[in-house]
Coordinates of C-alpha atoms in Angstrom, one line a residue:
Chain A
M1 CA -6.5 -27.4 10.7
L2 CA -5.6 -24.9 8.1
T3 CA -9.1 -23.4 8.2
R4 CA -9.0 -23.1 11.9
L5 CA -5.6 -21.4 11.8
L6 CA -6.8 -19.0 9.2
G7 CA -9.9 -18.2 11.4
L8 CA -7.8 -17.5 14.3
L9 CA -5.6 -15.2 12.2
A10 CA -8.7 -13.3 11.0
L11 CA -10.0 -13.0 14.4
S12 CA -6.7 -11.6 15.9
A13 CA -6.4 -9.2 12.9
A14 CA -9.8 -7.9 13.5
A15 CA -9.0 -7.3 17.1
V16 CA -5.8 -5.4 16.3
F17 CA -7.4 -3.3 13.5
T18 CA -10.5 -2.2 15.5
L19 CA -10.5 1.5 16.3
A20 CA -13.8 1.8 18.0
P21 CA -13.8 4.3 20.7
D22 CA -13.8 1.8 23.5
P23 CA -12.8 3.1 26.8
A24 CA -11.9 -0.3 28.1
R25 CA -9.6 -1.3 25.3
A26 CA -6.1 -2.2 26.1
E27 CA -4.3 -1.5 22.9
P28 CA -2.7 2.0 22.5
L29 CA -4.1 4.4 20.1
R30 CA -3.1 3.2 16.7
I31 CA -4.1 3.3 13.0
V32 CA -3.0 0.2 11.0
I33 CA -2.7 1.7 7.6
D34 CA -3.1 -1.5 5.7
D35 CA -6.5 -2.2 7.2
P36 CA -8.8 -2.1 4.2
T37 CA -11.9 -1.0 6.1
I38 CA -10.1 2.0 7.8
E39 CA -12.3 4.8 9.3
P40 CA -10.6 8.1 9.7
L41 CA -9.5 8.7 13.2
P42 CA -11.1 11.7 14.9
F43 CA -8.8 14.2 16.6
A44 CA -8.9 17.7 17.9
V45 CA -6.1 20.3 17.5
P46 CA -7.1 23.4 19.4
S47 CA -5.2 26.5 18.4
F48 CA -1.7 26.3 19.8
Q49 CA -1.1 28.6 22.8
P50 CA 0.8 31.8 21.9
E51 CA 3.5 32.1 24.5
S52 CA 4.9 35.5 23.4
G53 CA 3.2 38.6 22.1
E54 CA 4.1 38.1 18.4
A55 CA 3.1 34.4 18.4
G56 CA -0.6 34.8 18.2
Q57 CA -1.3 34.5 14.4
L58 CA 1.5 32.0 14.0
A59 CA 0.0 29.7 16.8
V60 CA -3.2 29.7 14.7
D61 CA -1.4 29.1 11.4
I62 CA 0.7 26.4 12.7
S63 CA -2.2 24.4 14.2
R64 CA -4.0 24.7 10.9
V65 CA -1.2 23.2 8.9
V66 CA -0.9 20.4 11.4
S67 CA -4.7 19.7 11.0
E68 CA -4.2 19.9 7.1
D69 CA -1.3 17.5 7.1
L70 CA -3.1 14.9 9.2
T71 CA -6.5 15.2 7.5
G72 CA -4.8 15.2 4.0
T73 CA -3.8 11.6 4.7
G74 CA -7.3 10.4 4.7
L75 CA -6.5 8.5 7.9
F76 CA -7.6 11.2 10.3
R77 CA -10.7 13.5 10.7
E78 CA -10.6 16.7 12.5
I79 CA -13.4 17.6 15.0
P80 CA -14.3 21.2 14.7
A81 CA -13.5 23.8 17.3
S82 CA -17.3 24.5 17.4
A83 CA -17.9 21.1 18.9
Y84 CA -15.5 21.7 21.8
I85 CA -16.7 21.6 25.3
S86 CA -13.5 22.8 26.9
T87 CA -10.3 24.0 25.2
V88 CA -6.6 23.8 26.2
S89 CA -5.9 27.0 27.8
D90 CA -2.4 26.2 29.3
F91 CA 0.0 23.8 27.7
N92 CA 1.1 22.5 31.0
A93 CA -2.3 22.1 32.6
P94 CA -3.8 18.6 33.1
V95 CA -6.1 17.5 30.1
E96 CA -10.0 17.3 30.9
Y97 CA -10.2 13.9 29.3
A98 CA -13.9 13.7 29.9
D99 CA -14.7 16.8 27.8
W100 CA -12.7 15.4 24.7
K101 CA -14.2 11.9 25.2
A102 CA -17.7 13.5 25.0
I103 CA -17.1 14.8 21.5
N104 CA -15.4 11.6 20.5
A105 CA -12.0 13.0 19.9
Q106 CA -9.7 10.0 20.1
A107 CA -6.5 12.1 19.8
L108 CA -5.9 15.5 21.3
I109 CA -3.0 17.6 20.0
A110 CA -1.9 20.5 22.3
G111 CA 0.7 22.9 21.5
A112 CA 2.5 26.2 22.1
V113 CA 4.3 28.7 20.1
N114 CA 7.0 31.1 21.2
V115 CA 8.5 33.7 18.9
T116 CA 11.8 35.6 19.7
G117 CA 13.0 37.8 16.9
N118 CA 13.3 35.6 13.8
S119 CA 13.1 32.5 15.8
V120 CA 10.2 30.3 16.5
N121 CA 9.8 27.5 19.0
V122 CA 6.9 25.0 18.9
K123 CA 6.1 22.6 21.6
F124 CA 3.4 19.9 21.4
R125 CA 2.0 16.8 23.1
V126 CA -0.4 14.2 21.9
Y127 CA -2.9 12.6 24.2
D128 CA -4.8 9.3 23.8
V129 CA -8.1 10.7 25.1
F130 CA -9.8 7.2 25.7
S131 CA -6.9 5.8 27.6
G132 CA -6.2 9.1 29.3
E133 CA -2.6 9.0 28.6
E134 CA 0.0 11.0 26.6
L135 CA 1.2 9.3 23.4
V136 CA 4.9 8.7 23.3
D137 CA 7.3 7.9 20.5
A138 CA 9.3 4.6 20.1
N139 CA 11.8 5.9 22.6
G140 CA 9.2 6.7 25.1
Q141 CA 9.5 10.4 24.5
G142 CA 6.4 12.3 25.1
G143 CA 6.3 16.2 24.4
L144 CA 8.7 17.6 21.8
Q145 CA 9.7 20.9 20.6
F146 CA 11.2 22.2 17.4
S147 CA 12.9 25.4 16.5
G148 CA 13.4 27.2 13.4
T149 CA 12.9 30.6 11.7
V150 CA 9.7 32.5 11.5
D151 CA 10.0 32.4 7.6
G152 CA 10.2 28.5 7.9
W153 CA 7.2 28.1 10.2
R154 CA 5.4 25.8 7.9
R155 CA 8.2 23.4 8.5
M156 CA 7.7 23.5 12.3
A157 CA 3.9 22.5 11.7
H158 CA 4.9 19.7 9.4
K159 CA 7.5 18.3 12.0
V160 CA 4.7 18.3 14.7
A161 CA 2.3 16.6 12.2
D162 CA 5.0 14.1 11.2
A163 CA 5.4 13.2 14.9
V164 CA 1.8 12.8 15.6
Y165 CA 1.4 10.7 12.4
S166 CA 4.3 8.5 13.5
R167 CA 3.1 8.0 16.9
I168 CA -0.4 6.9 15.9
T169 CA 0.5 4.9 12.8
G170 CA 3.9 3.4 13.7
E171 CA 5.2 4.7 10.3
G172 CA 7.7 7.3 9.5
G173 CA 6.2 10.8 8.6
Y174 CA 6.4 12.6 5.2
F175 CA 5.0 16.0 5.8
D176 CA 8.4 17.9 6.1
S177 CA 9.4 17.2 2.7
R178 CA 9.5 18.8 -0.9
V179 CA 8.6 17.9 -4.3
V180 CA 10.5 19.0 -7.4
Y181 CA 8.7 18.6 -10.7
V182 CA 8.1 20.1 -14.2
S183 CA 5.8 22.9 -14.3
E184 CA 3.9 23.0 -17.6
T185 CA 1.9 25.7 -19.5
G186 CA 0.5 26.0 -23.0
P187 CA -1.1 23.5 -25.3
K188 CA 0.3 20.1 -26.2
D189 CA 2.0 21.4 -29.4
D190 CA 3.5 24.4 -27.7
R191 CA 4.1 23.1 -24.2
Q192 CA 6.6 25.2 -22.1
K193 CA 8.4 23.5 -19.2
R194 CA 10.3 24.6 -16.3
L195 CA 11.5 23.0 -13.0
A196 CA 9.8 23.9 -9.9
I197 CA 10.2 23.2 -6.2
M198 CA 7.6 23.3 -3.6
D199 CA 6.7 21.9 -0.2
Y200 CA 4.9 18.5 -0.4
D201 CA 1.5 20.3 0.0
G202 CA 2.2 23.0 -2.7
A203 CA 3.4 25.8 -0.4
N204 CA 6.4 27.8 -1.0
L205 CA 6.7 27.3 -4.8
K206 CA 9.8 28.4 -6.6
Y207 CA 10.9 28.1 -10.2
L208 CA 14.4 26.9 -10.7
T209 CA 14.7 27.1 -14.5
E210 CA 13.5 29.3 -17.3
S211 CA 10.9 27.7 -19.8
G212 CA 13.1 28.4 -22.9
S213 CA 14.1 24.6 -23.3
I214 CA 12.5 21.4 -22.6
V215 CA 13.3 20.1 -19.2
L216 CA 12.4 16.4 -18.0
A217 CA 12.3 14.3 -14.9
P218 CA 14.1 16.0 -12.0
R219 CA 15.4 13.7 -9.4
F220 CA 16.5 14.7 -5.8
S221 CA 19.8 13.8 -4.4
P222 CA 19.7 11.7 -1.1
D223 CA 20.4 14.8 1.0
G224 CA 17.6 16.7 -0.8
N225 CA 20.1 19.5 -1.8
R226 CA 20.6 18.9 -5.4
V227 CA 18.5 17.8 -8.3
L228 CA 19.5 15.8 -11.5
Y229 CA 17.5 16.6 -14.6
T230 CA 17.5 16.4 -18.4
S231 CA 17.5 19.6 -20.4
Y232 CA 17.6 20.2 -24.1
E233 CA 19.2 23.6 -23.6
S234 CA 22.5 22.6 -25.5
G235 CA 20.2 21.5 -28.4
F236 CA 20.4 17.8 -27.5
P237 CA 19.3 16.0 -24.3
R238 CA 21.9 16.1 -21.7
I239 CA 21.9 15.5 -17.9
Y240 CA 22.5 18.4 -15.5
V241 CA 22.9 18.8 -11.8
L242 CA 21.5 21.6 -10.1
D243 CA 22.2 23.1 -6.5
I244 CA 18.8 24.0 -5.1
G245 CA 20.2 26.6 -2.8
S246 CA 22.4 28.5 -5.3
V247 CA 20.3 27.5 -8.3
Q248 CA 23.7 26.9 -10.2
R249 CA 23.8 24.2 -12.6
R250 CA 26.4 22.2 -14.6
A251 CA 26.1 19.6 -17.3
L252 CA 27.4 16.2 -16.7
E253 CA 30.0 14.8 -19.1
S254 CA 28.6 13.6 -22.4
A255 CA 30.1 12.4 -25.8
E256 CA 29.4 14.3 -29.0
G257 CA 26.5 12.5 -31.1
T258 CA 24.9 10.9 -27.9
M259 CA 21.8 11.6 -25.8
S260 CA 21.7 11.1 -22.2
F261 CA 18.6 11.1 -19.9
A262 CA 16.7 9.4 -17.2
P263 CA 19.2 10.1 -14.4
R264 CA 18.9 9.2 -10.8
F265 CA 21.3 9.4 -7.8
S266 CA 22.7 6.4 -6.0
P267 CA 21.8 6.2 -2.2
S268 CA 25.4 7.5 -1.5
G269 CA 24.8 10.5 -3.8
Q270 CA 28.2 9.9 -5.5
T271 CA 26.9 8.0 -8.5
V272 CA 24.4 8.7 -11.2
V273 CA 22.5 5.9 -13.0
Y274 CA 21.2 7.1 -16.3
S275 CA 20.4 6.1 -19.9
L276 CA 22.7 6.9 -22.8
S277 CA 21.5 6.6 -26.4
Q278 CA 24.0 6.2 -29.2
G279 CA 23.4 5.0 -32.9
G280 CA 19.7 4.4 -32.0
N281 CA 20.4 2.2 -29.1
T282 CA 19.7 3.0 -25.5
D283 CA 21.5 1.3 -22.6
I284 CA 22.1 2.0 -18.9
Y285 CA 25.4 3.5 -17.5
T286 CA 26.6 4.8 -14.1
M287 CA 28.8 7.9 -13.7
D288 CA 30.8 9.1 -10.9
I289 CA 29.5 12.6 -10.4
N290 CA 32.6 14.2 -9.6
S291 CA 35.1 12.5 -11.8
G292 CA 32.6 12.0 -14.8
Q293 CA 34.0 8.5 -15.3
S294 CA 31.3 6.2 -16.6
V295 CA 30.6 2.5 -16.7
R296 CA 28.3 0.7 -19.1
L297 CA 26.0 -1.6 -17.2
T298 CA 23.8 -3.1 -20.1
N299 CA 24.8 -3.9 -23.5
T300 CA 21.9 -5.1 -25.7
P301 CA 20.2 -3.9 -28.9
A302 CA 17.0 -3.3 -26.8
I303 CA 15.9 -0.1 -25.2
E304 CA 17.1 -0.1 -21.4
T305 CA 16.0 2.9 -19.5
A306 CA 14.3 4.4 -16.3
P307 CA 17.0 2.9 -13.8
S308 CA 16.4 3.2 -10.1
F309 CA 18.7 2.1 -7.3
S310 CA 17.6 -0.1 -4.4
P311 CA 17.9 1.9 -1.1
D312 CA 20.9 -0.2 -0.1
G313 CA 22.6 0.6 -3.3
S314 CA 23.2 -3.0 -4.3
Q315 CA 20.7 -3.5 -7.1
I316 CA 19.1 -1.5 -9.9
V317 CA 15.5 -1.9 -11.3
F318 CA 15.0 -0.8 -14.9
E319 CA 12.9 -1.3 -17.9
S320 CA 13.8 -3.0 -21.1
D321 CA 12.1 -4.1 -24.2
R322 CA 14.5 -7.0 -24.8
S323 CA 11.6 -9.5 -24.6
G324 CA 9.7 -7.6 -27.3
S325 CA 7.8 -5.3 -24.9
Q326 CA 8.6 -3.0 -22.1
Q327 CA 9.1 -5.1 -18.9
L328 CA 10.8 -4.6 -15.6
Y329 CA 14.2 -6.1 -14.7
I330 CA 16.5 -6.0 -11.6
M331 CA 20.3 -6.4 -11.9
P332 CA 23.2 -5.9 -9.7
A333 CA 24.3 -2.3 -9.3
T334 CA 27.5 -3.1 -11.1
G335 CA 25.6 -4.7 -14.0
G336 CA 25.5 -8.3 -14.9
E337 CA 22.7 -10.7 -15.5
A338 CA 19.2 -9.2 -15.0
T339 CA 16.2 -10.9 -13.7
R340 CA 12.7 -10.0 -15.3
I341 CA 10.2 -9.3 -12.5
S342 CA 7.0 -8.1 -14.4
F343 CA 4.8 -10.9 -16.1
G344 CA 1.4 -9.4 -16.0
E345 CA -0.6 -8.4 -19.1
G346 CA 0.5 -5.2 -20.8
R347 CA 3.7 -3.0 -20.7
Y348 CA 5.6 -2.0 -17.6
G349 CA 7.8 1.1 -17.3
T350 CA 9.4 3.7 -14.9
P351 CA 10.1 1.4 -12.0
V352 CA 11.0 3.2 -8.8
W353 CA 12.3 1.3 -5.7
S354 CA 10.4 2.3 -2.5
P355 CA 12.7 4.0 0.2
R356 CA 11.7 1.2 2.4
G357 CA 13.0 -1.4 0.0
D358 CA 9.9 -3.5 0.0
L359 CA 8.0 -2.4 -3.1
I360 CA 8.6 -1.2 -6.7
A361 CA 6.3 1.5 -8.1
F362 CA 5.7 1.4 -11.9
T363 CA 3.6 2.8 -14.8
K364 CA 1.6 0.1 -16.6
Q365 CA 0.0 0.4 -20.1
N366 CA -2.6 -2.2 -20.9
K367 CA -5.6 -2.0 -23.3
G368 CA -5.3 1.7 -24.0
R369 CA -5.2 2.6 -20.3
F370 CA -2.4 3.7 -17.9
H371 CA -2.1 2.7 -14.4
I372 CA 0.2 3.4 -11.5
G373 CA 1.0 0.2 -9.5
V374 CA 3.2 -1.5 -7.0
M375 CA 4.7 -5.0 -6.8
R376 CA 7.1 -6.8 -4.5
T377 CA 10.7 -6.7 -5.5
D378 CA 10.2 -10.4 -6.8
G379 CA 7.3 -9.2 -9.0
S380 CA 4.7 -10.8 -6.8
E381 CA 1.6 -9.1 -5.3
E382 CA 1.1 -6.8 -8.2
R383 CA -1.6 -4.1 -7.4
L384 CA -2.8 -1.3 -9.6
L385 CA -3.6 1.9 -7.6
T386 CA -5.0 4.1 -10.4
A387 CA -6.4 3.9 -14.0
S388 CA -6.8 6.8 -16.4
F389 CA -6.1 7.9 -20.1
L390 CA -2.4 8.6 -19.0
D391 CA -0.9 8.2 -15.5
E392 CA 2.8 8.1 -15.3
G393 CA 6.0 8.6 -13.4
P394 CA 5.5 7.5 -9.8
T395 CA 7.6 8.9 -7.0
W396 CA 7.6 7.8 -3.3
A397 CA 6.9 9.7 -0.2
P398 CA 9.8 9.4 2.2
N399 CA 8.0 6.9 4.2
G400 CA 7.1 4.6 1.4
R401 CA 3.3 4.9 2.2
V402 CA 2.2 7.4 -0.6
I403 CA 2.9 7.8 -4.3
M404 CA 2.8 11.0 -6.3
F405 CA 2.5 10.9 -10.1
A406 CA 1.3 12.9 -13.2
R407 CA -2.0 12.5 -15.0
E408 CA -2.5 13.9 -18.5
T409 CA -6.0 14.3 -19.6
Q410 CA -7.3 13.2 -23.1
G411 CA -7.8 15.1 -26.2
A412 CA -6.6 18.4 -27.9
G413 CA -7.1 20.5 -24.8
G414 CA -5.4 17.8 -22.5
S415 CA -3.0 18.9 -19.7
S416 CA -1.0 17.3 -17.1
S417 CA -1.3 17.7 -13.4
L418 CA 0.1 16.1 -10.1
Y419 CA -1.8 13.5 -8.0
S420 CA -1.1 11.5 -4.9
V421 CA -2.5 8.2 -3.9
D422 CA -1.8 6.0 -0.8
I423 CA -0.2 2.5 -1.6
S424 CA -3.6 1.0 -0.4
G425 CA -5.2 2.7 -3.4
R426 CA -7.1 5.0 -1.0
N427 CA -7.0 8.8 -0.9
L428 CA -6.4 9.6 -4.6
K429 CA -6.3 13.4 -4.8
P430 CA -4.8 16.3 -6.9
V431 CA -1.7 18.1 -5.6
R432 CA -2.1 21.8 -5.6
T433 CA 0.2 23.5 -8.2
P434 CA -0.3 26.9 -9.8
E435 CA 0.2 25.6 -13.3
G436 CA 0.2 22.1 -14.9
G437 CA 2.7 19.5 -13.6
S438 CA 4.6 16.4 -14.6
D439 CA 7.6 14.3 -13.5
P440 CA 7.3 14.8 -9.7
S441 CA 10.2 13.8 -7.5
W442 CA 9.6 13.6 -3.7
S443 CA 12.4 14.6 -1.5
P444 CA 13.6 12.7 1.6
L445 CA 12.5 14.1 4.9
Q446 CA 14.3 17.2 5.5
N447 CA 16.7 17.5 8.5
Chain B
M1 CA -19.8 32.5 -57.4
K2 CA -19.8 29.8 -54.7
R3 CA -17.4 27.6 -56.6
I4 CA -14.9 30.4 -57.1
L5 CA -15.1 31.3 -53.4
T6 CA -14.4 27.5 -52.5
S7 CA -11.5 27.4 -54.9
T8 CA -10.0 30.6 -53.4
L9 CA -10.3 29.2 -49.9
L10 CA -8.7 26.0 -51.1
I11 CA -5.8 27.8 -52.4
S12 CA -5.3 30.0 -49.4
A13 CA -5.7 27.0 -47.2
L14 CA -3.0 25.2 -49.1
A15 CA -0.9 28.3 -48.9
V16 CA -1.2 28.4 -45.1
S17 CA -0.5 24.8 -44.7
A18 CA 2.5 25.2 -46.9
C19 CA 3.8 27.7 -44.4
T20 CA 2.9 26.0 -41.2
N21 CA 3.4 22.4 -42.2
P22 CA 7.1 22.2 -41.7
D23 CA 7.7 21.3 -38.0
R24 CA 8.0 24.6 -36.2
F25 CA 10.6 23.3 -33.8
G26 CA 12.7 21.9 -36.6
A27 CA 12.5 24.7 -39.1
D28 CA 15.9 26.4 -37.9
G29 CA 17.5 25.5 -41.2
M30 CA 15.0 27.4 -43.4
G31 CA 16.4 30.4 -45.2
G32 CA 20.2 30.2 -44.9
A33 CA 22.7 30.1 -47.6
G34 CA 21.0 27.3 -49.4
A35 CA 18.4 29.7 -50.7
N36 CA 20.8 31.8 -52.4
A37 CA 22.7 28.9 -53.9
G38 CA 19.8 28.4 -56.5
A39 CA 19.6 32.2 -57.4
G40 CA 19.5 32.5 -61.1
A41 CA 19.4 28.9 -61.8
N42 CA 16.0 29.3 -63.3
A43 CA 14.5 32.6 -64.4
G44 CA 11.1 33.3 -62.8
I45 CA 11.7 31.2 -59.7
V46 CA 11.8 33.1 -56.4
P47 CA 15.2 31.8 -54.7
G48 CA 14.3 30.1 -51.5
S49 CA 10.6 29.5 -52.4
A50 CA 9.1 26.1 -52.8
N51 CA 9.6 26.5 -56.5
D52 CA 13.3 26.7 -56.2
P53 CA 14.6 23.0 -56.1
T54 CA 17.7 23.9 -54.1
S55 CA 15.7 25.5 -51.3
T56 CA 14.8 24.0 -47.8
A57 CA 11.2 24.9 -48.7
Y58 CA 11.3 22.7 -51.7
F59 CA 12.9 19.9 -49.6
Q60 CA 10.2 20.2 -46.9
Q61 CA 7.3 20.2 -49.5
A62 CA 8.2 18.7 -52.8
V63 CA 10.8 16.0 -51.6
G64 CA 9.1 15.5 -48.3
D65 CA 10.8 16.0 -45.0
R66 CA 9.4 13.2 -42.9
V67 CA 8.6 9.6 -42.7
L68 CA 6.0 8.0 -40.4
F69 CA 6.0 4.8 -38.3
M70 CA 3.8 2.2 -37.1
V71 CA 3.1 2.0 -33.4
D72 CA 6.0 1.2 -31.3
Q73 CA 8.1 0.5 -34.4
S74 CA 11.2 2.0 -35.9
T75 CA 11.2 0.0 -39.1
L76 CA 11.0 2.0 -42.3
T77 CA 7.9 1.6 -44.4
D78 CA 8.0 1.2 -48.1
A79 CA 6.5 4.7 -48.3
G80 CA 9.1 5.9 -45.9
R81 CA 12.0 4.4 -48.0
A82 CA 10.5 6.0 -51.0
T83 CA 10.5 9.5 -49.3
L84 CA 14.1 8.8 -48.0
D85 CA 15.3 8.0 -51.5
G86 CA 14.1 11.4 -52.5
Q87 CA 15.9 13.0 -49.6
V88 CA 19.1 11.2 -50.4
A89 CA 19.0 12.3 -54.1
W90 CA 18.3 16.0 -52.8
L91 CA 21.2 15.7 -50.3
Q92 CA 23.6 14.4 -53.0
T93 CA 22.7 17.3 -55.4
N94 CA 22.8 19.8 -52.5
S95 CA 26.1 18.7 -51.0
D96 CA 26.5 21.9 -48.9
Y97 CA 23.7 20.9 -46.4
Q98 CA 23.9 18.8 -43.4
A99 CA 20.8 17.4 -41.6
V100 CA 19.5 16.8 -38.1
I101 CA 17.1 13.9 -38.1
E102 CA 14.5 14.4 -35.3
G103 CA 12.8 11.2 -34.0
H104 CA 9.5 11.6 -32.4
A105 CA 6.8 9.4 -30.7
D106 CA 3.1 9.8 -30.0
E107 CA 1.8 10.3 -26.5
Q108 CA 1.0 6.6 -25.8
G109 CA 4.0 5.8 -23.9
T110 CA 6.1 6.7 -21.0
R111 CA 8.4 9.6 -21.3
E112 CA 11.8 7.9 -21.2
Y113 CA 10.8 5.0 -23.4
N114 CA 9.6 7.5 -26.0
I115 CA 12.8 9.4 -26.1
A116 CA 14.6 6.0 -26.6
L117 CA 12.1 5.0 -29.3
G118 CA 12.5 8.4 -31.1
G119 CA 16.2 7.8 -31.1
R120 CA 15.7 4.4 -32.8
R121 CA 13.5 6.1 -35.3
A122 CA 16.0 8.9 -36.1
N123 CA 18.7 6.2 -36.3
A124 CA 16.8 4.1 -38.7
V125 CA 16.6 7.1 -41.1
R126 CA 20.3 7.9 -40.6
E127 CA 21.3 4.3 -41.4
Y128 CA 19.3 4.2 -44.4
M129 CA 20.6 7.4 -45.9
I130 CA 24.2 6.2 -45.1
S131 CA 23.5 3.0 -46.9
K132 CA 22.5 5.1 -49.9
G133 CA 25.9 6.9 -50.0
I134 CA 25.2 10.0 -47.7
S135 CA 28.3 10.7 -45.6
A136 CA 27.7 9.9 -41.8
S137 CA 29.3 13.1 -41.0
R138 CA 26.6 15.1 -42.6
L139 CA 23.9 13.4 -40.6
K140 CA 23.0 14.0 -36.8
T141 CA 20.1 12.6 -34.8
I142 CA 18.1 13.7 -31.9
S143 CA 15.0 12.5 -30.2
Y144 CA 12.2 14.6 -28.8
G145 CA 10.2 11.4 -27.5
K146 CA 6.7 12.6 -27.0
E147 CA 7.6 16.3 -26.2
R148 CA 6.9 17.9 -29.5
P149 CA 3.7 16.6 -31.1
I150 CA 2.4 18.4 -34.2
E151 CA -1.0 17.0 -33.9
I152 CA -2.8 17.3 -30.6
C153 CA -6.0 15.1 -30.7
S154 CA -5.8 11.8 -28.8
E155 CA -6.8 9.7 -31.7
E156 CA -4.9 7.4 -34.0
A157 CA -5.3 10.0 -36.9
C158 CA -3.2 12.4 -34.9
Y159 CA -0.9 9.7 -33.4
A160 CA 0.1 8.6 -36.9
K161 CA 1.3 11.8 -37.7
N162 CA 3.3 12.3 -34.5
R163 CA 5.2 9.0 -34.9
R164 CA 7.6 10.5 -37.2
A165 CA 11.3 11.2 -38.2
V166 CA 11.9 14.7 -39.6
T167 CA 14.9 15.6 -41.7
V168 CA 15.8 19.0 -40.7
L169 CA 18.3 20.8 -43.0
A170 CA 21.1 22.7 -41.5
G171 CA 24.0 24.9 -42.3
G172 CA 24.3 24.8 -46.0
A173 CA 27.3 26.8 -47.2
L174 CA 27.3 28.7 -43.9
T175 CA 29.0 26.0 -41.9
S176 CA 31.4 24.9 -44.8

């Protein structure tokens, strides 16, 4: 009975996951990301139509960024323009589905760009070529348009790509987002560090601090406008909050003779959870970011650090060596009894709660290797996504599907750089930065 | 001839290491008033040099300014306690000095944990010195975690030197 049931489940799963270009299929165009045997979905994105004289180059550039976003996920494959039989010459004209079927483009993205002064308007539609229908979002909405400034044109492209990704995968997008990280230069014994912010794909990079003092582990506020980080600029590690727009910073309250580090915002943005080290002992505290009032959440002789809130703000996951080695624990956001969730071989650190709430990403050390992994919030279904000499510090894409982290190479000439990987373990790839990088923090989707 | 050349090289190598050995990030206390405090105490000794027993250079090289730790440990070793006994005696004689004890970790660990671990190591040194009679008010601690290695290979030979607590002298008569 059980066997028959499993057989049925496997059969129906196979049916849902199949992406063969079958003109007769009834299912809408859909990538199920968790399918382990996924093949990239072929799509075409002819250069968007310029609808004003100045829009020509932008129309080309925007369609290129849309394509790079989609292909960068590893879930999509672009059919080159050289293979096109026909093209989209008018955004409002009917689509010649047969011409796109013939080159096996399963999705067709058509768009138009209008520039007026410093304003840019981008319209787009996505078509399911084999069913001959326009793809709509969860609300039945078909074509969409976005407006912004000419300087911010890449964001328009990312918004289009996010919408396409969402319609085809059923997941939220993550392209219209930014990453703040520690930019690194110099050898290991003279490493210079400064905070940098960039678009998720490495574009529009800007430095936020000078490299005169050590800076560590920047973390975005829930609204994406501020960053918490640790700096040694006072001579001792202290937590600072920096406004990204004005690049103004201030130190949070801290007592003489203590070190504070490893800060993260609560989902409300009003509270900071962090580690405070005093007399050799490190515990977890929260602080009201406006009043500076702090509350101690843990009180053991062990090292408690790397705290991260659940997305609903009710719990905190953190690491502690109270058992004798680094392990992961969850406690109520107000402190109290903690439950250990990591039980595998090795040591576990730097837990980060997924924005979807379902998973916790972590760094694992075992037998001289480092791994980035994920587990359910009860510690079950642990999966390691990477392995190297030193991988550390995962951060979640806003949709909870992709993780960015830092990889340091071995030896005297070792350096650190940023990588991303899908939570399926697929699509491991470097993130483009002009210098070395560590401690990435991925922003929420921008508004 | 060859032997002479080798000896010369050895001596100059020692001289270089004497200059560079003190943690470059922790050498802020070098020079300072403590150097002058010993002037004239002993004819023929250059004040502030490693031959001047009241100098920071002497503390770094003759007394020994650092203790090492086992992997993931903050317990002082016998050798570490012996070094610290020397540091305590020196600090008792040179009572104008204060010290910042810097805790460090090797690269085999996550960043936040290593800051906490370096804090444990620095505190183990501080507590030991206090237990031997140094006033707590003269001793501060800081941890650099794995941010400031002095050896850069990815082997135990380097890691062992990076798992350290360095006593960095500060102030002397300047701050009193």
